C-alpha positions as a LaTeX table, in Angstrom:
\begin{tabular}{lrrr}
\hline
Residue & $x$ (\AA) & $y$ (\AA) & $z$ (\AA) \\
\hline
Met1 & $-75.57$ & $-27.59$ & $-102.90$ \\
Phe2 & $-73.72$ & $-24.55$ & $-104.17$ \\
Ser3 & $-76.95$ & $-22.75$ & $-104.97$ \\
His4 & $-78.09$ & $-23.38$ & $-101.41$ \\
Gly5 & $-75.34$ & $-21.26$ & $-99.93$ \\
Gly6 & $-72.26$ & $-23.52$ & $-100.13$ \\
Phe7 & $-70.58$ & $-20.66$ & $-101.94$ \\
Val8 & $-67.07$ & $-21.93$ & $-101.36$ \\
Gln9 & $-67.76$ & $-25.14$ & $-103.26$ \\
Leu10 & $-67.44$ & $-23.76$ & $-106.77$ \\
Val11 & $-64.25$ & $-21.86$ & $-106.03$ \\
Val12 & $-62.00$ & $-24.84$ & $-105.45$ \\
Lys13 & $-63.96$ & $-27.23$ & $-107.64$ \\
Arg14 & $-63.51$ & $-25.18$ & $-110.81$ \\
Ile15 & $-59.83$ & $-24.46$ & $-110.20$ \\
Tyr16 & $-59.17$ & $-28.07$ & $-109.19$ \\
Glu17 & $-60.76$ & $-29.39$ & $-112.39$ \\
Leu18 & $-58.83$ & $-26.90$ & $-114.53$ \\
Thr19 & $-55.50$ & $-27.72$ & $-112.91$ \\
Arg20 & $-56.12$ & $-31.43$ & $-113.41$ \\
Thr21 & $-57.13$ & $-31.14$ & $-117.09$ \\
Glu22 & $-54.60$ & $-28.52$ & $-118.19$ \\
Pro23 & $-52.21$ & $-28.10$ & $-115.25$ \\
Arg24 & $-49.42$ & $-26.15$ & $-116.91$ \\
Arg25 & $-51.74$ & $-23.65$ & $-118.54$ \\
Tyr26 & $-54.15$ & $-23.07$ & $-115.69$ \\
Thr27 & $-52.12$ & $-23.41$ & $-112.53$ \\
Leu28 & $-49.94$ & $-20.43$ & $-113.35$ \\
Gly29 & $-52.65$ & $-18.57$ & $-115.20$ \\
Leu30 & $-55.20$ & $-18.79$ & $-112.41$ \\
Phe31 & $-52.66$ & $-17.91$ & $-109.77$ \\
Thr32 & $-51.37$ & $-14.84$ & $-111.58$ \\
Met33 & $-54.80$ & $-13.63$ & $-112.61$ \\
Gly34 & $-56.33$ & $-14.53$ & $-109.27$ \\
Asn35 & $-54.62$ & $-12.31$ & $-106.77$ \\
Ser36 & $-52.17$ & $-10.16$ & $-108.66$ \\
Cys37 & $-54.45$ & $-7.12$ & $-108.51$ \\
Ser38 & $-53.15$ & $-4.64$ & $-105.96$ \\
Asn39 & $-56.62$ & $-3.42$ & $-104.98$ \\
Leu40 & $-57.83$ & $-6.82$ & $-103.80$ \\
Gly41 & $-58.69$ & $-7.12$ & $-100.13$ \\
Ile42 & $-61.58$ & $-6.94$ & $-97.70$ \\
Pro43 & $-62.68$ & $-3.29$ & $-97.57$ \\
Pro44 & $-62.11$ & $-1.38$ & $-94.33$ \\
Ala45 & $-65.15$ & $-0.37$ & $-92.31$ \\
Lys46 & $-66.54$ & 3.13 & $-92.92$ \\
Gly47 & $-68.03$ & 4.00 & $-89.54$ \\
Pro48 & $-66.59$ & 6.39 & $-86.94$ \\
Asn49 & $-65.16$ & 3.64 & $-84.72$ \\
Ala50 & $-62.05$ & 1.53 & $-85.14$ \\
Val51 & $-62.94$ & $-2.17$ & $-85.05$ \\
Gly52 & $-61.56$ & $-4.92$ & $-82.86$ \\
Cys53 & $-62.24$ & $-8.65$ & $-82.98$ \\
Thr54 & $-61.66$ & $-11.65$ & $-80.78$ \\
Asp55 & $-62.79$ & $-15.27$ & $-80.52$ \\
Phe56 & $-64.90$ & $-16.73$ & $-77.74$ \\
Met57 & $-65.62$ & $-20.38$ & $-76.91$ \\
Met58 & $-67.70$ & $-21.28$ & $-73.87$ \\
Asp59 & $-67.80$ & $-24.05$ & $-72.85$ \\
His60 & $-65.11$ & $-26.11$ & $-74.60$ \\
Thr61 & $-67.43$ & $-28.93$ & $-75.76$ \\
Ala62 & $-69.39$ & $-29.29$ & $-79.00$ \\
Gln63 & $-72.48$ & $-28.12$ & $-77.11$ \\
Gly64 & $-70.84$ & $-24.83$ & $-76.16$ \\
Ser65 & $-70.91$ & $-21.48$ & $-77.93$ \\
Phe66 & $-68.24$ & $-20.42$ & $-80.44$ \\
Phe67 & $-68.17$ & $-17.06$ & $-82.16$ \\
Arg68 & $-65.98$ & $-14.27$ & $-83.53$ \\
Leu69 & $-66.84$ & $-11.01$ & $-81.76$ \\
Tyr70 & $-66.54$ & $-7.65$ & $-83.55$ \\
Tyr71 & $-66.72$ & $-4.47$ & $-81.45$ \\
Pro72 & $-65.76$ & $-0.76$ & $-81.39$ \\
Cys73 & $-62.19$ & $-0.58$ & $-80.16$ \\
Gln74 & $-59.58$ & 1.86 & $-78.98$ \\
Glu75 & $-56.99$ & 2.97 & $-81.50$ \\
Thr76 & $-53.79$ & 1.05 & $-80.92$ \\
Glu77 & $-50.50$ & 0.64 & $-82.74$ \\
Lys78 & $-49.68$ & $-2.73$ & $-81.18$ \\
Ala79 & $-52.70$ & $-4.73$ & $-82.34$ \\
Glu80 & $-52.44$ & $-6.82$ & $-85.50$ \\
Lys81 & $-55.08$ & $-7.87$ & $-87.99$ \\
Pro82 & $-55.81$ & $-11.62$ & $-87.96$ \\
Asp83 & $-55.67$ & $-13.93$ & $-90.95$ \\
Trp84 & $-58.94$ & $-14.17$ & $-92.86$ \\
Val85 & $-58.78$ & $-18.00$ & $-92.80$ \\
Pro86 & $-57.64$ & $-18.83$ & $-89.25$ \\
Cys87 & $-55.66$ & $-22.05$ & $-89.94$ \\
Arg88 & $-55.03$ & $-24.80$ & $-92.48$ \\
Glu89 & $-57.71$ & $-27.11$ & $-91.09$ \\
Tyr90 & $-60.33$ & $-24.79$ & $-92.57$ \\
Phe91 & $-58.73$ & $-25.26$ & $-96.01$ \\
Asn92 & $-58.87$ & $-29.02$ & $-95.38$ \\
Gly93 & $-62.51$ & $-28.73$ & $-94.44$ \\
Leu94 & $-63.26$ & $-26.96$ & $-97.69$ \\
Ala95 & $-61.44$ & $-29.71$ & $-99.60$ \\
Asp96 & $-63.43$ & $-32.44$ & $-97.83$ \\
Phe97 & $-66.61$ & $-30.49$ & $-98.51$ \\
Met98 & $-65.67$ & $-30.62$ & $-102.20$ \\
Lys99 & $-64.47$ & $-34.25$ & $-102.05$ \\
Ile100 & $-61.17$ & $-33.26$ & $-103.62$ \\
Asn101 & $-57.52$ & $-33.69$ & $-102.77$ \\
Arg102 & $-56.57$ & $-31.79$ & $-99.61$ \\
Thr103 & $-52.97$ & $-31.11$ & $-100.59$ \\
Leu104 & $-53.68$ & $-29.53$ & $-103.96$ \\
Ser105 & $-56.72$ & $-27.57$ & $-102.80$ \\
Glu106 & $-54.84$ & $-26.25$ & $-99.77$ \\
Arg107 & $-52.10$ & $-24.95$ & $-102.06$ \\
Ile108 & $-54.66$ & $-23.27$ & $-104.31$ \\
Phe109 & $-56.56$ & $-21.70$ & $-101.43$ \\
Asn110 & $-53.43$ & $-20.63$ & $-99.64$ \\
His111 & $-52.06$ & $-18.98$ & $-102.77$ \\
Leu112 & $-55.28$ & $-17.20$ & $-103.67$ \\
Phe113 & $-56.54$ & $-16.28$ & $-100.20$ \\
Gly114 & $-53.88$ & $-17.07$ & $-97.60$ \\
Ser115 & $-52.42$ & $-13.57$ & $-97.38$ \\
Phe116 & $-55.65$ & $-11.68$ & $-96.67$ \\
Lys117 & $-56.44$ & $-10.16$ & $-93.29$ \\
Ile118 & $-59.64$ & $-9.37$ & $-91.42$ \\
Pro119 & $-60.33$ & $-5.58$ & $-91.37$ \\
Ala120 & $-60.24$ & $-5.50$ & $-87.56$ \\
Tyr121 & $-57.60$ & $-5.46$ & $-84.83$ \\
Leu122 & $-57.15$ & $-8.71$ & $-82.93$ \\
Asp123 & $-57.90$ & $-8.45$ & $-79.18$ \\
Ala124 & $-57.75$ & $-4.63$ & $-79.27$ \\
Pro125 & $-59.17$ & $-2.94$ & $-76.12$ \\
Phe126 & $-62.90$ & $-2.29$ & $-76.18$ \\
Lys127 & $-63.93$ & 1.36 & $-76.50$ \\
Ser128 & $-66.77$ & 2.30 & $-74.20$ \\
Asn129 & $-69.01$ & 4.98 & $-75.69$ \\
Gly130 & $-72.49$ & 4.29 & $-74.40$ \\
Lys131 & $-74.30$ & 0.98 & $-74.65$ \\
Cys132 & $-73.99$ & $-0.88$ & $-77.95$ \\
Pro133 & $-76.88$ & $-2.61$ & $-79.74$ \\
Val134 & $-76.16$ & $-6.26$ & $-80.51$ \\
Val135 & $-76.24$ & $-8.30$ & $-83.74$ \\
Ile136 & $-75.96$ & $-12.10$ & $-83.88$ \\
Phe137 & $-74.74$ & $-13.20$ & $-87.33$ \\
Ser138 & $-75.26$ & $-16.65$ & $-88.90$ \\
His139 & $-73.08$ & $-17.89$ & $-91.78$ \\
Gly140 & $-74.12$ & $-19.81$ & $-94.91$ \\
Leu141 & $-73.71$ & $-23.47$ & $-95.82$ \\
Gly142 & $-70.06$ & $-24.50$ & $-96.07$ \\
Ala143 & $-68.81$ & $-21.26$ & $-94.51$ \\
Phe144 & $-67.44$ & $-20.43$ & $-91.05$ \\
Arg145 & $-67.24$ & $-17.52$ & $-88.63$ \\
Thr146 & $-64.68$ & $-15.31$ & $-90.42$ \\
Leu147 & $-66.02$ & $-15.22$ & $-93.99$ \\
Tyr148 & $-68.39$ & $-12.25$ & $-93.57$ \\
Ser149 & $-65.92$ & $-9.85$ & $-92.00$ \\
Ala150 & $-66.75$ & $-6.92$ & $-94.33$ \\
Ile151 & $-70.34$ & $-6.89$ & $-93.08$ \\
Cys152 & $-69.57$ & $-7.61$ & $-89.43$ \\
Ala153 & $-66.75$ & $-5.07$ & $-89.22$ \\
Glu154 & $-68.94$ & $-2.38$ & $-90.78$ \\
Met155 & $-71.66$ & $-2.98$ & $-88.19$ \\
Ala156 & $-69.06$ & $-2.76$ & $-85.39$ \\
Ser157 & $-67.63$ & 0.45 & $-86.82$ \\
Gln158 & $-71.13$ & 1.92 & $-86.58$ \\
Gly159 & $-71.36$ & 1.12 & $-82.87$ \\
Phe160 & $-72.74$ & $-2.45$ & $-82.77$ \\
Ile161 & $-71.34$ & $-5.47$ & $-80.96$ \\
Val162 & $-71.53$ & $-8.36$ & $-83.43$ \\
Ala163 & $-71.19$ & $-12.07$ & $-82.64$ \\
Ser164 & $-70.52$ & $-14.12$ & $-85.79$ \\
Val165 & $-71.44$ & $-17.65$ & $-84.76$ \\
Glu166 & $-69.56$ & $-20.70$ & $-86.04$ \\
His167 & $-72.18$ & $-23.40$ & $-86.23$ \\
Arg168 & $-71.66$ & $-26.92$ & $-84.88$ \\
Asp169 & $-74.52$ & $-28.53$ & $-86.82$ \\
Gln170 & $-72.09$ & $-29.85$ & $-89.46$ \\
Ser171 & $-73.14$ & $-27.18$ & $-91.95$ \\
Ala172 & $-69.82$ & $-25.32$ & $-91.56$ \\
Ser173 & $-67.02$ & $-26.64$ & $-93.77$ \\
Ala174 & $-65.00$ & $-26.98$ & $-90.59$ \\
Thr175 & $-65.13$ & $-26.03$ & $-86.93$ \\
Tyr176 & $-63.65$ & $-27.37$ & $-83.71$ \\
Tyr177 & $-64.12$ & $-27.88$ & $-80.00$ \\
Phe178 & $-62.10$ & $-29.53$ & $-77.22$ \\
Asn179 & $-62.59$ & $-32.99$ & $-75.76$ \\
Asp180 & $-62.44$ & $-33.80$ & $-72.04$ \\
Ser181 & $-58.64$ & $-33.95$ & $-72.26$ \\
Leu182 & $-58.73$ & $-30.44$ & $-73.79$ \\
Val183 & $-57.41$ & $-31.77$ & $-77.09$ \\
Lys184 & $-58.76$ & $-29.98$ & $-80.17$ \\
Glu185 & $-61.35$ & $-32.02$ & $-82.09$ \\
Trp186 & $-62.28$ & $-30.98$ & $-85.63$ \\
Met187 & $-65.83$ & $-31.26$ & $-86.95$ \\
Tyr188 & $-66.30$ & $-31.16$ & $-90.72$ \\
Tyr189 & $-69.20$ & $-30.64$ & $-93.09$ \\
Arg190 & $-71.71$ & $-33.48$ & $-93.22$ \\
Ala191 & $-72.70$ & $-34.36$ & $-96.78$ \\
Leu192 & $-76.04$ & $-35.89$ & $-97.68$ \\
Gln193 & $-75.88$ & $-39.67$ & $-97.76$ \\
His194 & $-76.85$ & $-41.56$ & $-100.90$ \\
Gly195 & $-80.63$ & $-41.62$ & $-101.13$ \\
Glu196 & $-81.05$ & $-39.38$ & $-98.08$ \\
Ser197 & $-83.85$ & $-36.81$ & $-98.16$ \\
Glu198 & $-82.49$ & $-33.29$ & $-97.72$ \\
Phe199 & $-85.30$ & $-31.57$ & $-95.84$ \\
Pro200 & $-85.11$ & $-33.56$ & $-92.56$ \\
Leu201 & $-81.37$ & $-32.85$ & $-92.29$ \\
Arg202 & $-81.62$ & $-29.16$ & $-93.13$ \\
Asn203 & $-84.66$ & $-28.66$ & $-90.91$ \\
Lys204 & $-82.83$ & $-30.26$ & $-87.97$ \\
Gln205 & $-79.80$ & $-28.10$ & $-88.71$ \\
Val206 & $-81.72$ & $-24.83$ & $-88.92$ \\
Lys207 & $-83.27$ & $-25.51$ & $-85.53$ \\
Gln208 & $-79.84$ & $-26.21$ & $-84.00$ \\
Arg209 & $-78.42$ & $-23.12$ & $-85.71$ \\
Ala210 & $-81.14$ & $-20.95$ & $-84.18$ \\
Asp211 & $-80.43$ & $-22.47$ & $-80.77$ \\
Glu212 & $-76.73$ & $-21.65$ & $-81.23$ \\
Cys213 & $-77.59$ & $-18.03$ & $-82.04$ \\
Ile214 & $-79.70$ & $-17.85$ & $-78.91$ \\
Leu215 & $-76.90$ & $-19.47$ & $-76.88$ \\
Ala216 & $-74.44$ & $-16.86$ & $-78.18$ \\
Leu217 & $-76.85$ & $-14.15$ & $-77.04$ \\
Asp218 & $-77.13$ & $-15.82$ & $-73.62$ \\
Lys219 & $-73.32$ & $-15.79$ & $-73.29$ \\
Leu220 & $-73.17$ & $-12.11$ & $-74.24$ \\
Thr221 & $-75.85$ & $-11.44$ & $-71.64$ \\
Glu222 & $-73.70$ & $-13.14$ & $-68.99$ \\
Ile223 & $-70.66$ & $-11.13$ & $-70.05$ \\
Asn224 & $-72.68$ & $-7.91$ & $-69.98$ \\
Ser225 & $-73.88$ & $-8.67$ & $-66.45$ \\
Gly226 & $-70.29$ & $-8.81$ & $-65.20$ \\
Arg227 & $-70.40$ & $-12.50$ & $-64.46$ \\
Ala228 & $-66.97$ & $-14.13$ & $-64.72$ \\
Val229 & $-66.72$ & $-16.16$ & $-67.92$ \\
Gln230 & $-64.22$ & $-18.82$ & $-68.88$ \\
Asn231 & $-63.01$ & $-18.58$ & $-72.48$ \\
Ala232 & $-61.66$ & $-21.94$ & $-73.66$ \\
Leu233 & $-59.43$ & $-20.05$ & $-76.10$ \\
Gln234 & $-56.25$ & $-18.31$ & $-75.02$ \\
Thr235 & $-56.92$ & $-14.74$ & $-76.13$ \\
Lys236 & $-55.55$ & $-11.48$ & $-74.77$ \\
Phe237 & $-58.90$ & $-9.71$ & $-74.79$ \\
Asp238 & $-60.17$ & $-8.49$ & $-71.41$ \\
Trp239 & $-63.81$ & $-9.64$ & $-71.28$ \\
Thr240 & $-64.48$ & $-7.72$ & $-68.08$ \\
Thr241 & $-64.38$ & $-4.48$ & $-70.11$ \\
Leu242 & $-67.66$ & $-5.53$ & $-71.75$ \\
Glu243 & $-69.59$ & $-5.30$ & $-68.48$ \\
Asn244 & $-72.66$ & $-3.07$ & $-69.01$ \\
Ser245 & $-71.50$ & $-2.38$ & $-72.58$ \\
Met246 & $-74.52$ & $-3.82$ & $-74.42$ \\
Asp247 & $-78.03$ & $-2.55$ & $-74.93$ \\
Leu248 & $-79.90$ & $-5.82$ & $-74.53$ \\
Cys249 & $-83.20$ & $-4.20$ & $-75.42$ \\
Arg250 & $-81.83$ & $-3.65$ & $-78.93$ \\
Ile251 & $-80.85$ & $-7.00$ & $-80.43$ \\
Ala252 & $-81.11$ & $-8.16$ & $-84.06$ \\
Ala253 & $-80.41$ & $-11.40$ & $-85.92$ \\
Met254 & $-78.66$ & $-11.34$ & $-89.30$ \\
Gly255 & $-77.46$ & $-14.01$ & $-91.69$ \\
His256 & $-76.77$ & $-15.07$ & $-95.28$ \\
Ser257 & $-78.35$ & $-17.91$ & $-97.25$ \\
Phe258 & $-78.77$ & $-20.82$ & $-94.77$ \\
Gly259 & $-78.01$ & $-18.11$ & $-92.22$ \\
Gly260 & $-80.99$ & $-16.16$ & $-93.56$ \\
Ala261 & $-83.25$ & $-19.11$ & $-92.78$ \\
Thr262 & $-81.56$ & $-19.30$ & $-89.39$ \\
Val263 & $-82.62$ & $-15.68$ & $-88.77$ \\
Ile264 & $-86.28$ & $-16.59$ & $-89.35$ \\
Glu265 & $-86.05$ & $-19.63$ & $-87.06$ \\
Ala266 & $-84.28$ & $-17.61$ & $-84.36$ \\
Leu267 & $-86.93$ & $-14.86$ & $-84.46$ \\
Cys268 & $-89.59$ & $-17.54$ & $-84.05$ \\
Lys269 & $-87.82$ & $-19.05$ & $-81.04$ \\
Glu270 & $-86.60$ & $-15.92$ & $-79.23$ \\
Val271 & $-88.53$ & $-12.67$ & $-78.82$ \\
Lys272 & $-85.39$ & $-10.90$ & $-77.55$ \\
Phe273 & $-84.49$ & $-10.57$ & $-81.23$ \\
Lys274 & $-86.38$ & $-7.40$ & $-82.15$ \\
Cys275 & $-85.89$ & $-7.71$ & $-85.92$ \\
Gly276 & $-84.06$ & $-9.74$ & $-88.54$ \\
Ile277 & $-81.95$ & $-9.11$ & $-91.65$ \\
Ala278 & $-81.98$ & $-12.02$ & $-94.13$ \\
Leu279 & $-79.36$ & $-11.73$ & $-96.87$ \\
Asp280 & $-80.32$ & $-13.79$ & $-99.94$ \\
Ala281 & $-82.07$ & $-16.26$ & $-97.67$ \\
Trp282 & $-82.44$ & $-19.93$ & $-98.58$ \\
Met283 & $-85.92$ & $-20.70$ & $-97.23$ \\
Phe284 & $-85.99$ & $-24.46$ & $-97.89$ \\
Pro285 & $-84.99$ & $-25.63$ & $-94.36$ \\
Leu286 & $-87.96$ & $-23.94$ & $-92.62$ \\
Asp287 & $-91.22$ & $-25.56$ & $-91.54$ \\
Asp288 & $-94.34$ & $-23.91$ & $-92.97$ \\
Glu289 & $-95.75$ & $-23.52$ & $-89.46$ \\
Thr290 & $-92.78$ & $-21.32$ & $-88.54$ \\
Phe291 & $-93.96$ & $-18.40$ & $-90.69$ \\
Pro292 & $-97.12$ & $-17.32$ & $-88.84$ \\
Arg293 & $-95.30$ & $-17.55$ & $-85.49$ \\
Val294 & $-92.73$ & $-14.90$ & $-86.38$ \\
Lys295 & $-93.87$ & $-11.55$ & $-84.98$ \\
Gln296 & $-90.83$ & $-9.31$ & $-85.57$ \\
Pro297 & $-89.97$ & $-7.07$ & $-88.54$ \\
Ile298 & $-87.85$ & $-8.73$ & $-91.25$ \\
Phe299 & $-85.78$ & $-7.24$ & $-94.07$ \\
Phe300 & $-84.96$ & $-9.47$ & $-97.05$ \\
Ile301 & $-81.99$ & $-8.17$ & $-99.07$ \\
Asn302 & $-81.68$ & $-10.36$ & $-102.16$ \\
Ser303 & $-79.26$ & $-10.78$ & $-105.04$ \\
Glu304 & $-80.54$ & $-10.52$ & $-108.59$ \\
Lys305 & $-79.24$ & $-13.87$ & $-109.85$ \\
Phe306 & $-79.86$ & $-16.37$ & $-107.02$ \\
Gln307 & $-83.55$ & $-16.21$ & $-106.21$ \\
Trp308 & $-86.32$ & $-18.27$ & $-107.81$ \\
Ala309 & $-90.12$ & $-18.27$ & $-107.61$ \\
Gly310 & $-90.43$ & $-21.07$ & $-105.05$ \\
Asn311 & $-88.01$ & $-19.41$ & $-102.65$ \\
Ile312 & $-89.56$ & $-15.95$ & $-103.03$ \\
Ser313 & $-93.03$ & $-17.40$ & $-102.47$ \\
Arg314 & $-91.88$ & $-18.70$ & $-99.08$ \\
Met315 & $-90.56$ & $-15.23$ & $-98.20$ \\
Lys316 & $-93.91$ & $-13.76$ & $-99.17$ \\
Lys317 & $-95.63$ & $-16.07$ & $-96.67$ \\
Leu318 & $-94.14$ & $-13.73$ & $-94.08$ \\
Glu319 & $-95.85$ & $-10.65$ & $-95.53$ \\
Ser320 & $-98.03$ & $-8.85$ & $-93.00$ \\
Ala321 & $-100.35$ & $-5.87$ & $-92.93$ \\
Ile322 & $-99.33$ & $-5.21$ & $-89.31$ \\
Ile323 & $-95.64$ & $-6.11$ & $-89.01$ \\
Gln324 & $-93.14$ & $-4.48$ & $-91.37$ \\
Arg325 & $-91.67$ & $-6.98$ & $-93.78$ \\
Lys326 & $-89.49$ & $-5.42$ & $-96.48$ \\
Met327 & $-87.70$ & $-6.82$ & $-99.52$ \\
Ile328 & $-85.20$ & $-5.30$ & $-101.95$ \\
Thr329 & $-83.01$ & $-6.77$ & $-104.67$ \\
Ile330 & $-79.56$ & $-5.42$ & $-105.56$ \\
Arg331 & $-79.09$ & $-5.23$ & $-109.33$ \\
Gly332 & $-76.14$ & $-7.03$ & $-110.84$ \\
Thr333 & $-75.43$ & $-9.17$ & $-107.77$ \\
Val334 & $-74.96$ & $-12.90$ & $-107.32$ \\
His335 & $-75.38$ & $-15.08$ & $-104.24$ \\
Gln336 & $-71.71$ & $-14.62$ & $-103.37$ \\
Ser337 & $-71.91$ & $-10.81$ & $-103.37$ \\
Phe338 & $-72.36$ & $-10.91$ & $-99.58$ \\
Pro339 & $-69.40$ & $-13.01$ & $-98.30$ \\
Asp340 & $-65.84$ & $-11.68$ & $-98.40$ \\
Phe341 & $-64.80$ & $-13.88$ & $-101.35$ \\
Thr342 & $-66.27$ & $-11.30$ & $-103.73$ \\
Phe343 & $-63.49$ & $-8.84$ & $-102.81$ \\
Leu344 & $-60.62$ & $-11.29$ & $-103.02$ \\
Thr345 & $-60.49$ & $-12.33$ & $-106.67$ \\
Gly346 & $-59.79$ & $-10.38$ & $-109.82$ \\
Asn347 & $-62.66$ & $-9.56$ & $-112.14$ \\
Trp348 & $-62.08$ & $-12.43$ & $-114.55$ \\
Ile349 & $-61.76$ & $-15.17$ & $-111.96$ \\
Gly350 & $-64.49$ & $-13.65$ & $-109.81$ \\
Lys351 & $-67.02$ & $-13.87$ & $-112.62$ \\
Leu352 & $-65.84$ & $-17.30$ & $-113.74$ \\
Met353 & $-66.34$ & $-18.61$ & $-110.21$ \\
Lys354 & $-69.59$ & $-16.65$ & $-109.77$ \\
Leu355 & $-68.09$ & $-14.78$ & $-106.85$ \\
Lys356 & $-68.76$ & $-11.44$ & $-108.54$ \\
Gly357 & $-71.75$ & $-10.07$ & $-110.39$ \\
Glu358 & $-71.90$ & $-7.21$ & $-112.86$ \\
Ile359 & $-72.01$ & $-4.55$ & $-110.15$ \\
Asp360 & $-68.88$ & $-3.33$ & $-108.36$ \\
Pro361 & $-68.84$ & $-5.49$ & $-105.18$ \\
His362 & $-67.97$ & $-2.44$ & $-103.06$ \\
Ile363 & $-71.09$ & $-0.62$ & $-104.27$ \\
Ala364 & $-73.22$ & $-3.71$ & $-103.63$ \\
Ile365 & $-72.02$ & $-4.30$ & $-100.06$ \\
Asp366 & $-72.30$ & $-0.57$ & $-99.32$ \\
Leu367 & $-75.94$ & $-0.56$ & $-100.40$ \\
Ser368 & $-76.64$ & $-3.68$ & $-98.35$ \\
Asn369 & $-74.94$ & $-2.29$ & $-95.25$ \\
Lys370 & $-76.60$ & 1.12 & $-95.45$ \\
Ala371 & $-80.05$ & $-0.38$ & $-95.99$ \\
Thr372 & $-79.40$ & $-2.71$ & $-93.05$ \\
Leu373 & $-78.38$ & 0.16 & $-90.77$ \\
Ala374 & $-81.46$ & 2.18 & $-91.73$ \\
Phe375 & $-83.73$ & $-0.81$ & $-90.99$ \\
Leu376 & $-82.00$ & $-1.46$ & $-87.66$ \\
Gln377 & $-82.39$ & 2.17 & $-86.61$ \\
Arg378 & $-86.09$ & 2.06 & $-87.46$ \\
His379 & $-86.85$ & $-1.14$ & $-85.58$ \\
Leu380 & $-84.37$ & $-0.99$ & $-82.71$ \\
Gly381 & $-85.17$ & 2.65 & $-81.97$ \\
Leu382 & $-81.58$ & 3.84 & $-82.39$ \\
Glu383 & $-80.62$ & 7.47 & $-82.00$ \\
Lys384 & $-78.24$ & 7.53 & $-84.95$ \\
Asp385 & $-78.21$ & 9.13 & $-88.40$ \\
Phe386 & $-78.83$ & 5.88 & $-90.26$ \\
Asn387 & $-82.28$ & 7.16 & $-91.28$ \\
Gln388 & $-80.47$ & 9.13 & $-93.99$ \\
Trp389 & $-80.59$ & 5.83 & $-95.90$ \\
Asp390 & $-84.31$ & 5.13 & $-95.31$ \\
Ala391 & $-85.02$ & 5.37 & $-99.04$ \\
Leu392 & $-82.90$ & 2.24 & $-99.61$ \\
Ile393 & $-85.34$ & 0.19 & $-97.53$ \\
Asp394 & $-87.91$ & 0.86 & $-100.25$ \\
Gly395 & $-85.50$ & 0.17 & $-103.09$ \\
Gln396 & $-85.08$ & 3.81 & $-104.07$ \\
Asp397 & $-81.71$ & 3.72 & $-105.81$ \\
Glu398 & $-80.66$ & 3.07 & $-109.39$ \\
Asn399 & $-78.97$ & $-0.15$ & $-108.29$ \\
Leu400 & $-81.96$ & $-1.46$ & $-106.33$ \\
Ile401 & $-85.26$ & $-3.12$ & $-107.14$ \\
Gln402 & $-88.15$ & $-2.71$ & $-104.72$ \\
Gly403 & $-89.25$ & $-6.24$ & $-103.89$ \\
Thr404 & $-87.98$ & $-8.85$ & $-106.33$ \\
Asn405 & $-87.06$ & $-9.30$ & $-109.97$ \\
Val406 & $-88.62$ & $-12.78$ & $-109.85$ \\
Thr407 & $-92.17$ & $-13.33$ & $-111.11$ \\
Val408 & $-94.24$ & $-15.19$ & $-108.52$ \\
Leu409 & $-97.77$ & $-16.38$ & $-109.20$ \\
Gln410 & $-100.20$ & $-15.50$ & $-106.43$ \\
Ser411 & $-101.35$ & $-19.11$ & $-106.36$ \\
Ala412 & $-97.83$ & $-20.15$ & $-105.32$ \\
Ile413 & $-97.92$ & $-18.08$ & $-102.12$ \\
\hline
\end{tabular}
């Protein structure tokens, strides 16, 4: 499960086991070594724009759309940065996902991660500076909408509007909606039942996830048109300022792990997505017949330690002599080099929990973001300077591998 993108699973599980077996030694030791480093924190975005964020839920039911929106914002002294983990129920969801005690795991998570903030200003006014291209982002297994803020904020700082979807297919560790009485209802991760085959569940989920990405795009389209929208959440953000703010001819899908598979499924279902960025994609949930139906360019950005021959062979089924399909691997990275967790633990704990690889996580995410921006400029037709990083698309950097480090027999493709 962890290798399939449930990257949060190992974090609590390892600490929980250590605190149970040697509580006096490890509870204090892990806490002090975990977050005592002053340089820990989600890195600020590097683009020319300040970044705002807000949450959107429309409609209020489980069938509605729920996402965290990142956007270029006006500089403001009043706006605050939101908590990285929005509320304690998400800690509880992670505990249930792990099948461990909620009280102890909540204390561990809150101590290690509870003080961190998203690198964006909550409900800050939108800054209009021409029409923004759009990215729809899909999270991995066991994650939720806020855990990829370093990536999403960087895209927004570079002029994109980014909707980070929180999926309601029971692949998120926790999410919520409102019932008919407008009372909050929590939905938690659905584990495989004893003896249950995994593919039917994951295949059903990836199809729902793609539909949720498309629904998020539909809602952004409504907002862009100036149509009045009803946000089920009480935010201070003025949605009317987004009228005519988006370039809906320049839309991309992006995601990590299970979210990478979601990108492929979404491209297959919706041609409005002009290209896709798949970060360390987990290809298992996809039908084989999906591959030949995808007509858009795709960029696979992989970690060095996660991929295996069977997974790479499924990526290679998307190779085309006509449509650009690119793949690079970042040296020294692990599967968790893409979510924010990699920035929030000290070196020792990060490597123990496999949240950090051998490479500096800031260098790794910088390479991933720059390569992504170059690919988006190329295939969305952007008039930016992201083409200065075109060489990264072909793996031309000492920390990159062109293609994959995994040996794949031709007969397996």
